[in-house]
mmCIF file of C-alpha atoms and ligand atoms in Angstrom:
data_model
loop_
_atom_site.group_PDB
_atom_site.id
_atom_site.type_symbol
_atom_site.label_atom_id
_atom_site.label_comp_id
_atom_site.label_asym_id
_atom_site.label_seq_id
_atom_site.Cartn_x
_atom_site.Cartn_y
_atom_site.Cartn_z
ATOM 1 C CA MET M 1155 145.180 182.052 98.113
ATOM 2 C CA THR M 1156 146.100 178.524 98.186
ATOM 3 C CA THR M 1157 144.772 175.155 99.279
ATOM 4 C CA ARG M 1158 146.117 172.357 100.394
ATOM 5 C CA VAL M 1159 145.349 168.986 99.177
ATOM 6 C CA TRP M 1160 146.706 166.810 100.823
ATOM 7 C CA SER M 1161 144.098 163.862 100.575
ATOM 8 C CA TYR M 1162 145.665 162.693 97.639
ATOM 9 C CA LEU M 1163 149.138 162.091 98.845
ATOM 10 C CA HIS M 1164 148.548 158.568 100.246
ATOM 11 C CA GLU M 1165 146.377 157.918 96.919
ATOM 12 C CA TYR M 1166 149.743 158.647 95.210
ATOM 13 C CA GLU M 1167 152.032 156.908 97.506
ATOM 14 C CA GLN M 1168 150.317 153.678 96.164
ATOM 15 C CA GLU M 1169 150.107 154.736 92.554
ATOM 16 C CA LYS M 1170 153.111 156.532 92.197
ATOM 17 C CA ASP M 1171 154.280 154.476 88.686
ATOM 18 C CA ASP M 1172 150.819 154.254 87.485
ATOM 19 C CA ILE M 1173 150.783 158.707 87.220
ATOM 20 C CA LEU M 1174 153.750 159.278 86.238
ATOM 21 C CA SER M 1175 154.173 157.052 83.383
ATOM 22 C CA ALA M 1176 151.594 159.012 82.711
ATOM 23 C CA VAL M 1177 153.842 161.528 82.914
ATOM 24 C CA GLU M 1178 156.232 160.752 80.503
ATOM 25 C CA GLN M 1179 153.870 158.883 77.724
ATOM 26 C CA VAL M 1180 152.589 163.013 77.487
ATOM 27 C CA PHE M 1181 156.414 164.294 77.394
ATOM 28 C CA SER M 1182 157.181 161.561 75.021
ATOM 29 C CA SER M 1183 154.593 162.191 72.741
ATOM 30 C CA GLY M 1184 155.232 164.513 70.861
ATOM 31 C CA GLN M 1185 151.004 166.300 71.581
ATOM 32 C CA LEU M 1186 151.599 168.323 74.744
ATOM 33 C CA VAL M 1187 147.566 169.630 73.799
ATOM 34 C CA LEU M 1188 145.005 168.208 72.466
ATOM 35 C CA GLY M 1189 146.316 165.058 71.443
ATOM 36 C CA GLU M 1190 146.329 161.059 72.440
ATOM 37 C CA SER M 1191 145.424 161.070 75.993
ATOM 38 C CA VAL M 1192 142.446 163.899 75.583
ATOM 39 C CA ARG M 1193 140.573 161.814 72.888
ATOM 40 C CA GLY M 1194 141.030 158.712 74.764
ATOM 41 C CA PHE M 1195 139.377 159.998 78.272
ATOM 42 C CA GLU M 1196 136.718 161.522 76.543
ATOM 43 C CA ALA M 1197 136.006 158.019 74.598
ATOM 44 C CA GLU M 1198 136.428 155.803 78.197
ATOM 45 C CA PHE M 1199 134.524 158.693 79.756
ATOM 46 C CA ALA M 1200 131.552 158.236 77.815
ATOM 47 C CA ALA M 1201 131.284 155.244 77.367
ATOM 48 C CA TYR M 1202 131.368 154.732 81.100
ATOM 49 C CA HIS M 1203 127.716 156.123 80.696
ATOM 50 C CA GLY M 1204 127.064 154.884 78.127
ATOM 51 C CA LEU M 1205 127.006 158.017 76.467
ATOM 52 C CA PRO M 1206 128.138 159.005 72.559
ATOM 53 C CA HIS M 1207 130.001 162.412 74.063
ATOM 54 C CA CYS M 1208 132.378 163.539 76.146
ATOM 55 C CA ALA M 1209 134.133 167.079 75.711
ATOM 56 C CA GLY M 1210 137.325 168.291 78.113
ATOM 57 C CA VAL M 1211 137.481 170.808 79.850
ATOM 58 C CA ASP M 1212 139.987 173.093 81.425
ATOM 59 C CA ASN M 1213 137.810 172.485 85.118
ATOM 60 C CA GLY M 1214 134.547 172.137 86.416
ATOM 61 C CA THR M 1215 133.342 175.189 86.364
ATOM 62 C CA ASN M 1216 134.383 175.621 82.511
ATOM 63 C CA ALA M 1217 132.975 172.513 82.015
ATOM 64 C CA LEU M 1218 129.110 173.957 83.905
ATOM 65 C CA LYS M 1219 129.452 177.578 81.768
ATOM 66 C CA LEU M 1220 130.245 176.734 78.779
ATOM 67 C CA GLY M 1221 127.778 173.251 78.748
ATOM 68 C CA LEU M 1222 124.688 175.962 80.034
ATOM 69 C CA GLN M 1223 126.031 177.880 76.877
ATOM 70 C CA ALA M 1224 126.719 174.588 74.273
ATOM 71 C CA LEU M 1225 122.963 174.722 75.581
ATOM 72 C CA GLY M 1226 121.900 178.216 74.870
ATOM 73 C CA VAL M 1227 121.648 180.004 77.919
ATOM 74 C CA GLY M 1228 123.270 183.754 77.766
ATOM 75 C CA PRO M 1229 122.929 187.199 79.027
ATOM 76 C CA GLY M 1230 118.326 187.329 80.434
ATOM 77 C CA ASP M 1231 117.751 183.922 80.708
ATOM 78 C CA GLU M 1232 117.502 182.763 84.495
ATOM 79 C CA VAL M 1233 118.430 180.075 85.244
ATOM 80 C CA ILE M 1234 117.123 177.935 88.867
ATOM 81 C CA THR M 1235 119.653 176.755 91.493
ATOM 82 C CA VAL M 1236 120.545 175.685 94.829
ATOM 83 C CA SER M 1237 122.108 177.971 97.152
ATOM 84 C CA ASN M 1238 123.001 174.613 99.410
ATOM 85 C CA THR M 1239 125.676 174.004 96.614
ATOM 86 C CA ALA M 1240 129.279 175.045 96.149
ATOM 87 C CA ALA M 1241 130.198 178.368 94.862
ATOM 88 C CA PRO M 1242 131.663 177.710 91.176
ATOM 89 C CA THR M 1243 127.910 176.711 90.020
ATOM 90 C CA VAL M 1244 127.290 179.677 90.742
ATOM 91 C CA VAL M 1245 130.369 181.970 89.196
ATOM 92 C CA ALA M 1246 129.127 179.284 86.288
ATOM 93 C CA ILE M 1247 125.898 180.307 85.550
ATOM 94 C CA ALA M 1248 126.629 184.438 86.346
ATOM 95 C CA GLY M 1249 129.994 183.380 83.727
ATOM 96 C CA THR M 1250 127.352 183.430 81.272
ATOM 97 C CA GLY M 1251 125.555 186.357 81.919
ATOM 98 C CA ALA M 1252 122.314 184.634 83.102
ATOM 99 C CA THR M 1253 120.405 185.393 86.641
ATOM 100 C CA PRO M 1254 120.816 182.675 89.009
ATOM 101 C CA VAL M 1255 117.209 181.547 90.691
ATOM 102 C CA PHE M 1256 117.616 179.460 94.263
ATOM 103 C CA VAL M 1257 115.516 176.927 95.366
ATOM 104 C CA ASP M 1258 115.265 175.579 99.076
ATOM 105 C CA VAL M 1259 116.260 171.932 99.750
ATOM 106 C CA ARG M 1260 115.402 169.460 101.324
ATOM 107 C CA GLU M 1261 115.833 168.409 104.802
ATOM 108 C CA GLU M 1262 116.531 164.799 104.610
ATOM 109 C CA ASP M 1263 118.998 164.854 101.614
ATOM 110 C CA PHE M 1264 120.192 168.539 101.441
ATOM 111 C CA LEU M 1265 119.254 168.339 97.650
ATOM 112 C CA ILE M 1266 116.736 170.379 95.705
ATOM 113 C CA ASP M 1267 113.108 170.788 96.783
ATOM 114 C CA PRO M 1268 111.490 169.080 93.136
ATOM 115 C CA GLY M 1269 108.487 169.884 94.200
ATOM 116 C CA GLN M 1270 109.527 174.254 94.384
ATOM 117 C CA VAL M 1271 110.949 174.345 91.099
ATOM 118 C CA GLU M 1272 107.984 174.524 89.232
ATOM 119 C CA ALA M 1273 106.445 177.480 90.986
ATOM 120 C CA ALA M 1274 109.775 179.401 90.559
ATOM 121 C CA VAL M 1275 110.022 179.242 86.562
ATOM 122 C CA THR M 1276 109.102 182.302 84.531
ATOM 123 C CA PRO M 1277 108.952 183.613 81.164
ATOM 124 C CA ARG M 1278 112.591 184.586 81.272
ATOM 125 C CA THR M 1279 113.776 180.385 82.919
ATOM 126 C CA LYS M 1280 116.292 178.140 80.070
ATOM 127 C CA ALA M 1281 117.732 175.718 81.809
ATOM 128 C CA LEU M 1282 117.904 173.824 85.664
ATOM 129 C CA LEU M 1283 121.044 173.359 86.762
ATOM 130 C CA PRO M 1284 120.602 170.361 89.593
ATOM 131 C CA VAL M 1285 123.463 169.734 91.450
ATOM 132 C CA HIS M 1286 123.931 166.072 92.819
ATOM 133 C CA LEU M 1287 125.564 167.295 96.281
ATOM 134 C CA TYR M 1288 128.258 165.098 97.897
ATOM 135 C CA GLY M 1289 127.945 162.200 96.014
ATOM 136 C CA GLN M 1290 124.110 161.012 95.185
ATOM 137 C CA CYS M 1291 121.208 162.082 92.772
ATOM 138 C CA VAL M 1292 118.627 165.012 93.138
ATOM 139 C CA ASP M 1293 115.679 163.321 92.442
ATOM 140 C CA MET M 1294 115.226 163.240 88.385
ATOM 141 C CA ALA M 1295 112.053 162.475 87.280
ATOM 142 C CA PRO M 1296 110.031 165.701 88.984
ATOM 143 C CA LEU M 1297 112.592 167.359 87.564
ATOM 144 C CA ARG M 1298 112.228 166.097 84.157
ATOM 145 C CA ALA M 1299 108.079 166.742 83.841
ATOM 146 C CA VAL M 1300 108.891 169.574 84.975
ATOM 147 C CA ALA M 1301 111.465 170.718 82.101
ATOM 148 C CA GLU M 1302 109.369 168.585 79.941
ATOM 149 C CA ARG M 1303 106.029 171.013 80.974
ATOM 150 C CA HIS M 1304 108.040 174.485 80.348
ATOM 151 C CA GLY M 1305 110.821 173.220 77.899
ATOM 152 C CA LEU M 1306 113.766 174.436 79.686
ATOM 153 C CA ALA M 1307 117.507 172.399 79.434
ATOM 154 C CA ILE M 1308 118.770 170.255 81.957
ATOM 155 C CA LEU M 1309 122.911 170.588 82.605
ATOM 156 C CA GLU M 1310 123.918 167.778 85.674
ATOM 157 C CA ASP M 1311 125.692 169.153 87.911
ATOM 158 C CA CYS M 1312 127.984 166.520 88.792
ATOM 159 C CA ALA M 1313 131.010 167.398 89.462
ATOM 160 C CA GLN M 1314 131.036 165.618 94.002
ATOM 161 C CA ALA M 1315 128.904 162.515 91.855
ATOM 162 C CA HIS M 1316 131.036 160.304 89.846
ATOM 163 C CA GLY M 1317 129.641 157.453 89.454
ATOM 164 C CA ALA M 1318 126.690 157.585 91.618
ATOM 165 C CA ARG M 1319 123.423 156.662 90.250
ATOM 166 C CA GLN M 1320 120.049 156.642 91.031
ATOM 167 C CA HIS M 1321 117.922 153.230 89.445
ATOM 168 C CA GLY M 1322 120.230 152.015 87.936
ATOM 169 C CA LYS M 1323 121.367 155.473 85.843
ATOM 170 C CA LEU M 1324 124.449 157.532 86.101
ATOM 171 C CA ALA M 1325 124.717 160.780 87.627
ATOM 172 C CA GLY M 1326 125.456 162.529 83.936
ATOM 173 C CA THR M 1327 123.146 160.229 81.069
ATOM 174 C CA MET M 1328 119.517 162.262 83.497
ATOM 175 C CA GLY M 1329 119.553 165.778 82.019
ATOM 176 C CA ASP M 1330 120.593 167.643 77.918
ATOM 177 C CA ALA M 1331 124.351 167.653 79.423
ATOM 178 C CA ALA M 1332 125.626 167.602 82.170
ATOM 179 C CA ALA M 1333 128.913 168.663 83.539
ATOM 180 C CA PHE M 1334 132.187 166.917 85.840
ATOM 181 C CA SER M 1335 135.240 168.640 87.634
ATOM 182 C CA PHE M 1336 138.215 166.765 88.643
ATOM 183 C CA TYR M 1337 139.132 168.192 91.175
ATOM 184 C CA PRO M 1338 141.725 167.036 92.905
ATOM 185 C CA THR M 1339 139.618 165.750 95.734
ATOM 186 C CA LYS M 1340 136.482 165.016 93.560
ATOM 187 C CA VAL M 1341 135.577 161.233 93.448
ATOM 188 C CA LEU M 1342 137.424 160.773 90.201
ATOM 189 C CA GLY M 1343 140.283 163.972 90.778
ATOM 190 C CA ALA M 1344 143.035 164.765 88.359
ATOM 191 C CA TYR M 1345 147.057 166.175 89.646
ATOM 192 C CA GLY M 1346 145.493 169.678 89.029
ATOM 193 C CA ASP M 1347 142.312 171.189 86.986
ATOM 194 C CA GLY M 1348 140.369 169.291 84.477
ATOM 195 C CA GLY M 1349 136.547 169.634 83.507
ATOM 196 C CA ALA M 1350 134.581 167.971 80.977
ATOM 197 C CA VAL M 1351 131.272 167.495 79.679
ATOM 198 C CA VAL M 1352 129.004 164.111 78.934
ATOM 199 C CA THR M 1353 126.455 164.035 76.118
ATOM 200 C CA ALA M 1354 123.965 162.305 73.886
ATOM 201 C CA SER M 1355 123.694 165.114 71.516
ATOM 202 C CA ALA M 1356 125.761 165.579 69.151
ATOM 203 C CA ASP M 1357 124.760 169.639 68.237
ATOM 204 C CA THR M 1358 125.853 170.516 71.947
ATOM 205 C CA ASP M 1359 129.110 168.429 71.759
ATOM 206 C CA GLU M 1360 129.950 170.677 68.670
ATOM 207 C CA ALA M 1361 129.471 173.387 70.316
ATOM 208 C CA MET M 1362 131.132 172.534 73.390
ATOM 209 C CA ARG M 1363 134.557 171.518 71.705
ATOM 210 C CA GLN M 1364 134.498 175.311 69.582
ATOM 211 C CA LEU M 1365 133.547 176.881 73.016
ATOM 212 C CA ARG M 1366 136.819 175.354 74.305
ATOM 213 C CA TYR M 1367 138.757 176.254 71.519
ATOM 214 C CA TYR M 1368 138.528 180.131 71.276
ATOM 215 C CA GLY M 1369 134.425 179.170 69.313
ATOM 216 C CA MET M 1370 136.268 177.640 66.227
ATOM 217 C CA ALA M 1371 135.649 174.880 63.769
ATOM 218 C CA LYS M 1372 138.630 172.972 63.716
ATOM 219 C CA VAL M 1373 138.111 172.612 60.401
ATOM 220 C CA TYR M 1374 138.325 176.378 59.113
ATOM 221 C CA TYR M 1375 139.919 177.771 62.296
ATOM 222 C CA VAL M 1376 137.241 180.520 61.592
ATOM 223 C CA VAL M 1377 136.202 182.243 64.456
ATOM 224 C CA ARG M 1378 132.198 181.264 64.525
ATOM 225 C CA SER M 1379 131.514 182.836 67.521
ATOM 226 C CA PRO M 1380 134.255 183.819 70.658
ATOM 227 C CA GLY M 1381 135.012 181.321 72.806
ATOM 228 C CA HIS M 1382 136.940 180.859 75.381
ATOM 229 C CA ASN M 1383 141.195 178.865 75.803
ATOM 230 C CA ALA M 1384 139.366 175.797 77.885
ATOM 231 C CA ARG M 1385 140.916 172.946 77.109
ATOM 232 C CA LEU M 1386 141.576 169.436 79.072
ATOM 233 C CA ASP M 1387 145.136 169.533 79.846
ATOM 234 C CA GLU M 1388 147.075 166.373 78.258
ATOM 235 C CA VAL M 1389 149.321 165.096 81.012
ATOM 236 C CA GLN M 1390 145.139 165.242 83.404
ATOM 237 C CA ALA M 1391 143.584 163.976 80.493
ATOM 238 C CA GLU M 1392 146.568 160.442 80.502
ATOM 239 C CA ILE M 1393 146.213 160.747 84.281
ATOM 240 C CA LEU M 1394 142.874 160.384 84.259
ATOM 241 C CA ARG M 1395 142.019 157.970 81.386
ATOM 242 C CA ARG M 1396 144.460 155.771 84.046
ATOM 243 C CA LYS M 1397 141.872 156.152 87.730
ATOM 244 C CA LEU M 1398 138.997 155.800 85.345
ATOM 245 C CA ARG M 1399 140.642 152.079 85.505
ATOM 246 C CA ARG M 1400 139.895 151.713 89.721
ATOM 247 C CA LEU M 1401 137.246 154.783 89.816
ATOM 248 C CA ASP M 1402 134.615 151.951 91.094
ATOM 249 C CA ALA M 1403 137.211 150.473 93.323
ATOM 250 C CA TYR M 1404 137.279 154.109 94.800
ATOM 251 C CA ILE M 1405 133.652 154.869 95.141
ATOM 252 C CA ALA M 1406 133.451 150.961 96.993
ATOM 253 C CA ALA M 1407 136.644 151.764 99.454
ATOM 254 C CA ARG M 1408 134.530 155.229 100.173
ATOM 255 C CA ASN M 1409 131.354 153.636 100.827
ATOM 256 C CA ALA M 1410 133.512 151.592 103.487
ATOM 257 C CA VAL M 1411 134.539 154.018 104.857
ATOM 258 C CA ALA M 1412 131.259 155.396 105.348
ATOM 259 C CA ARG M 1413 130.198 152.075 106.586
ATOM 260 C CA ARG M 1414 132.370 151.845 109.237
ATOM 261 C CA TYR M 1415 131.023 155.432 110.304
ATOM 262 C CA GLU M 1416 127.175 154.247 110.593
ATOM 263 C CA GLU M 1417 129.170 151.717 112.461
ATOM 264 C CA GLY M 1418 130.782 153.994 115.018
ATOM 265 C CA LEU M 1419 128.363 156.218 114.955
ATOM 266 C CA GLY M 1420 124.790 155.030 114.692
ATOM 267 C CA ASP M 1421 124.204 154.269 117.987
ATOM 268 C CA LEU M 1422 123.961 157.890 119.007
ATOM 269 C CA THR M 1423 122.035 158.815 116.448
ATOM 270 C CA GLY M 1424 118.088 160.721 117.199
ATOM 271 C CA PRO M 1425 116.355 163.803 116.323
ATOM 272 C CA GLY M 1426 117.675 167.083 117.013
ATOM 273 C CA GLY M 1427 121.140 165.742 118.113
ATOM 274 C CA LEU M 1428 123.595 164.135 115.986
ATOM 275 C CA LEU M 1429 122.221 162.518 112.092
ATOM 276 C CA LEU M 1430 124.461 160.744 108.829
ATOM 277 C CA PRO M 1431 123.919 161.524 105.711
ATOM 278 C CA ALA M 1432 120.707 159.346 104.737
ATOM 279 C CA THR M 1433 120.936 157.266 101.023
ATOM 280 C CA ASN M 1434 117.123 158.511 99.395
ATOM 281 C CA PRO M 1435 115.496 155.160 97.733
ATOM 282 C CA GLY M 1436 116.813 154.593 94.650
ATOM 283 C CA ASN M 1437 120.444 155.794 94.917
ATOM 284 C CA THR M 1438 123.218 154.762 95.184
ATOM 285 C CA HIS M 1439 126.287 156.813 97.498
ATOM 286 C CA VAL M 1440 129.797 158.379 96.159
ATOM 287 C CA TYR M 1441 129.753 160.319 99.449
ATOM 288 C CA TYR M 1442 132.262 162.787 97.720
ATOM 289 C CA VAL M 1443 131.998 164.219 101.757
ATOM 290 C CA TYR M 1444 130.817 162.844 104.913
ATOM 291 C CA VAL M 1445 128.225 165.644 105.836
ATOM 292 C CA VAL M 1446 127.214 164.658 109.670
ATOM 293 C CA ARG M 1447 124.157 167.041 111.511
ATOM 294 C CA HIS M 1448 123.622 168.183 114.545
ATOM 295 C CA PRO M 1449 122.404 170.905 116.435
ATOM 296 C CA LEU M 1450 125.300 172.337 118.484
ATOM 297 C CA ARG M 1451 128.001 171.824 115.255
ATOM 298 C CA ASP M 1452 129.335 175.252 115.863
ATOM 299 C CA LYS M 1453 130.543 174.164 120.214
ATOM 300 C CA ILE M 1454 131.719 170.130 118.934
ATOM 301 C CA ILE M 1455 133.505 171.672 116.488
ATOM 302 C CA GLU M 1456 135.200 173.889 118.864
ATOM 303 C CA ALA M 1457 135.559 170.430 120.842
ATOM 304 C CA LEU M 1458 137.536 168.525 118.478
ATOM 305 C CA LYS M 1459 140.127 171.112 117.912
ATOM 306 C CA ARG M 1460 141.519 170.056 120.813
ATOM 307 C CA HIS M 1461 141.637 166.477 119.539
ATOM 308 C CA ASP M 1462 142.976 167.599 116.410
ATOM 309 C CA ILE M 1463 140.869 165.639 113.777
ATOM 310 C CA ALA M 1464 140.530 167.860 110.565
ATOM 311 C CA LEU M 1465 136.900 168.181 110.510
ATOM 312 C CA ASN M 1466 135.854 170.618 106.667
ATOM 313 C CA ILE M 1467 132.038 172.450 106.549
ATOM 314 C CA SER M 1468 131.224 171.899 103.434
ATOM 315 C CA TYR M 1469 129.257 174.776 102.906
ATOM 316 C CA PRO M 1470 128.932 177.160 105.956
ATOM 317 C CA TRP M 1471 127.918 180.287 103.548
ATOM 318 C CA PRO M 1472 124.706 179.818 101.332
ATOM 319 C CA VAL M 1473 125.575 181.227 98.278
ATOM 320 C CA HIS M 1474 122.745 183.482 97.927
ATOM 321 C CA THR M 1475 124.118 185.085 101.473
ATOM 322 C CA MET M 1476 127.647 186.106 99.764
ATOM 323 C CA SER M 1477 128.928 189.735 99.189
ATOM 324 C CA GLY M 1478 130.146 188.314 95.622
ATOM 325 C CA PHE M 1479 126.174 187.896 94.880
ATOM 326 C CA ARG M 1480 124.672 189.948 96.817
ATOM 327 C CA HIS M 1481 123.254 192.544 94.443
ATOM 328 C CA LEU M 1482 120.566 188.998 93.786
ATOM 329 C CA GLY M 1483 118.377 190.623 96.798
ATOM 330 C CA HIS M 1484 118.033 187.934 98.782
ATOM 331 C CA ARG M 1485 117.834 188.004 102.689
ATOM 332 C CA GLU M 1486 117.880 186.157 105.572
ATOM 333 C CA GLY M 1487 115.954 183.958 105.746
ATOM 334 C CA ASP M 1488 114.863 183.211 101.859
ATOM 335 C CA LEU M 1489 115.689 179.623 101.485
ATOM 336 C CA PRO M 1490 115.229 178.697 105.865
ATOM 337 C CA THR M 1491 116.273 174.585 105.218
ATOM 338 C CA THR M 1492 119.720 175.769 103.196
ATOM 339 C CA GLU M 1493 120.395 178.601 106.022
ATOM 340 C CA ARG M 1494 119.099 176.267 108.622
ATOM 341 C CA LEU M 1495 121.682 173.829 106.504
ATOM 342 C CA ALA M 1496 124.678 175.858 106.982
ATOM 343 C CA ARG M 1497 124.645 176.894 110.766
ATOM 344 C CA GLU M 1498 124.492 172.169 110.987
ATOM 345 C CA ILE M 1499 126.777 169.908 108.810
ATOM 346 C CA PHE M 1500 130.094 169.308 109.181
ATOM 347 C CA SER M 1501 131.770 167.117 107.448
ATOM 348 C CA LEU M 1502 134.206 164.082 109.066
ATOM 349 C CA PRO M 1503 137.285 162.718 107.658
ATOM 350 C CA MET M 1504 136.196 160.554 103.831
ATOM 351 C CA TYR M 1505 138.337 159.834 100.575
ATOM 352 C CA PRO M 1506 139.311 157.107 99.848
ATOM 353 C CA SER M 1507 142.671 156.127 101.340
ATOM 354 C CA LEU M 1508 142.533 156.732 104.540
ATOM 355 C CA SER M 1509 143.372 155.197 107.070
ATOM 356 C CA ARG M 1510 141.118 152.593 110.009
ATOM 357 C CA ALA M 1511 143.665 153.975 112.973
ATOM 358 C CA THR M 1512 142.474 157.529 111.588
ATOM 359 C CA GLN M 1513 138.695 156.695 111.320
ATOM 360 C CA ASP M 1514 139.021 155.783 114.290
ATOM 361 C CA ARG M 1515 139.723 158.503 116.288
ATOM 362 C CA THR M 1516 137.621 160.302 115.137
ATOM 363 C CA ILE M 1517 135.663 157.905 115.893
ATOM 364 C CA GLU M 1518 136.524 157.780 119.345
ATOM 365 C CA ALA M 1519 137.160 161.900 119.969
ATOM 366 C CA LEU M 1520 133.148 162.827 118.083
ATOM 367 C CA ARG M 1521 132.167 159.660 120.508
ATOM 368 C CA GLU M 1522 134.330 161.622 124.025
ATOM 369 C CA VAL M 1523 132.590 165.118 122.642
ATOM 370 C CA LEU M 1524 129.676 164.175 122.168
ATOM 371 C CA ALA M 1525 128.816 162.652 125.734
ATOM 372 C CA ALA M 1526 129.751 165.103 127.099
ATOM 373 C CA LEU M 1527 127.936 168.062 126.083
HETATM 374 C C1 PLP X 2520 134.385 171.794 92.113
HETATM 375 C C2 PLP X 2520 132.935 171.926 92.119
HETATM 376 C C3 PLP X 2520 132.463 173.092 91.070
HETATM 377 C C4 PLP X 2520 133.668 173.766 90.516
HETATM 378 O O1 PLP X 2520 134.880 172.520 89.315
HETATM 379 P P1 PLP X 2520 136.240 173.253 89.669
HETATM 380 O O2 PLP X 2520 136.950 172.443 89.062
HETATM 381 O O3 PLP X 2520 137.325 173.491 91.197
HETATM 382 O O4 PLP X 2520 135.929 174.331 88.712
HETATM 383 C C5 PLP X 2520 131.497 172.830 90.903
HETATM 384 N N1 PLP X 2520 129.975 172.504 90.978
HETATM 385 C C6 PLP X 2520 130.622 171.800 92.396
HETATM 386 C C7 PLP X 2520 129.139 171.027 93.169
HETATM 387 C C8 PLP X 2520 131.813 171.599 92.338
HETATM 388 O O5 PLP X 2520 131.704 170.370 93.953
#
């Protein structure tokens, strides 16, 4: 299976010299694995978050999986998360041997409903895995209260929320540890795969470093507990280092695209019709995906095909209904809001270098289709 990711090509045109010089720097450094660039990126990504620790890994899924393991999650444990997420969130939980437990999301922001979390806690619950989906943070204060009451760890899934803030705090600084993906389309994207776990805890960071390196304590090259080979690639780290300096500019550009959608479509919104993404009070949004909602979604998508507009659905199938998770015993209707959203949401083109012309074409086409419904 191949996945075409073309949105980076515009950016590559603009940043080519910098990206190629990053590759050249690593190739001529004599250190192709866990060298200066991984160390540098880890230090700078930790500093961006005002945290002391960051461990680079090979992708976001392993950031989540090793992050959970570093927090002590393993077979027999339960981890509470959402079904309205990218499947890798749940694949990572399953990869630790723990059982994913799903909580429904809120109508207004598509994020975990903190009010439903406590009812899902059992004696086996070990951790909460909130997903800052689409680019804004989950309401963290009530989750932290539940975690404290029940002695649970919190791992934030920040794969879609680089640089997002809640009451001034960055995504990734509000739990015990946070997992990031640097898949090329993400708000901070590599030119291939990459991931990282940031944390304030020296113990969690040490556990991460062992887990990504076969389970070895590096000083003695002795396996403490069999781990993985899940290192962040040196070339990707150097590219990420350079792109990190532009992260805030990417976020500003994504926000400008979002404002233009609001200007171009705002007058068409209303209950039972088109809904544009809302930003919760106290949050800043980084718009990883620009998710809109309409009860006649499938009809709209069909009509837009004639206009050659690239639309996505993030995500068309809730994870709890996927055949790979059938053993969890869920039935349709278990998570009504998640299931309804999967039928009604779609996303408009969103990336920092999206041209005005493409965006105008999208807005015009959507206006035309909605008027003809
Ligand atoms: C992209 C993504 C992941 C997985 O990251 P990879 O780098 O592709 O492994 C996990 N969780 C969420 C919410 C994501 O969007």
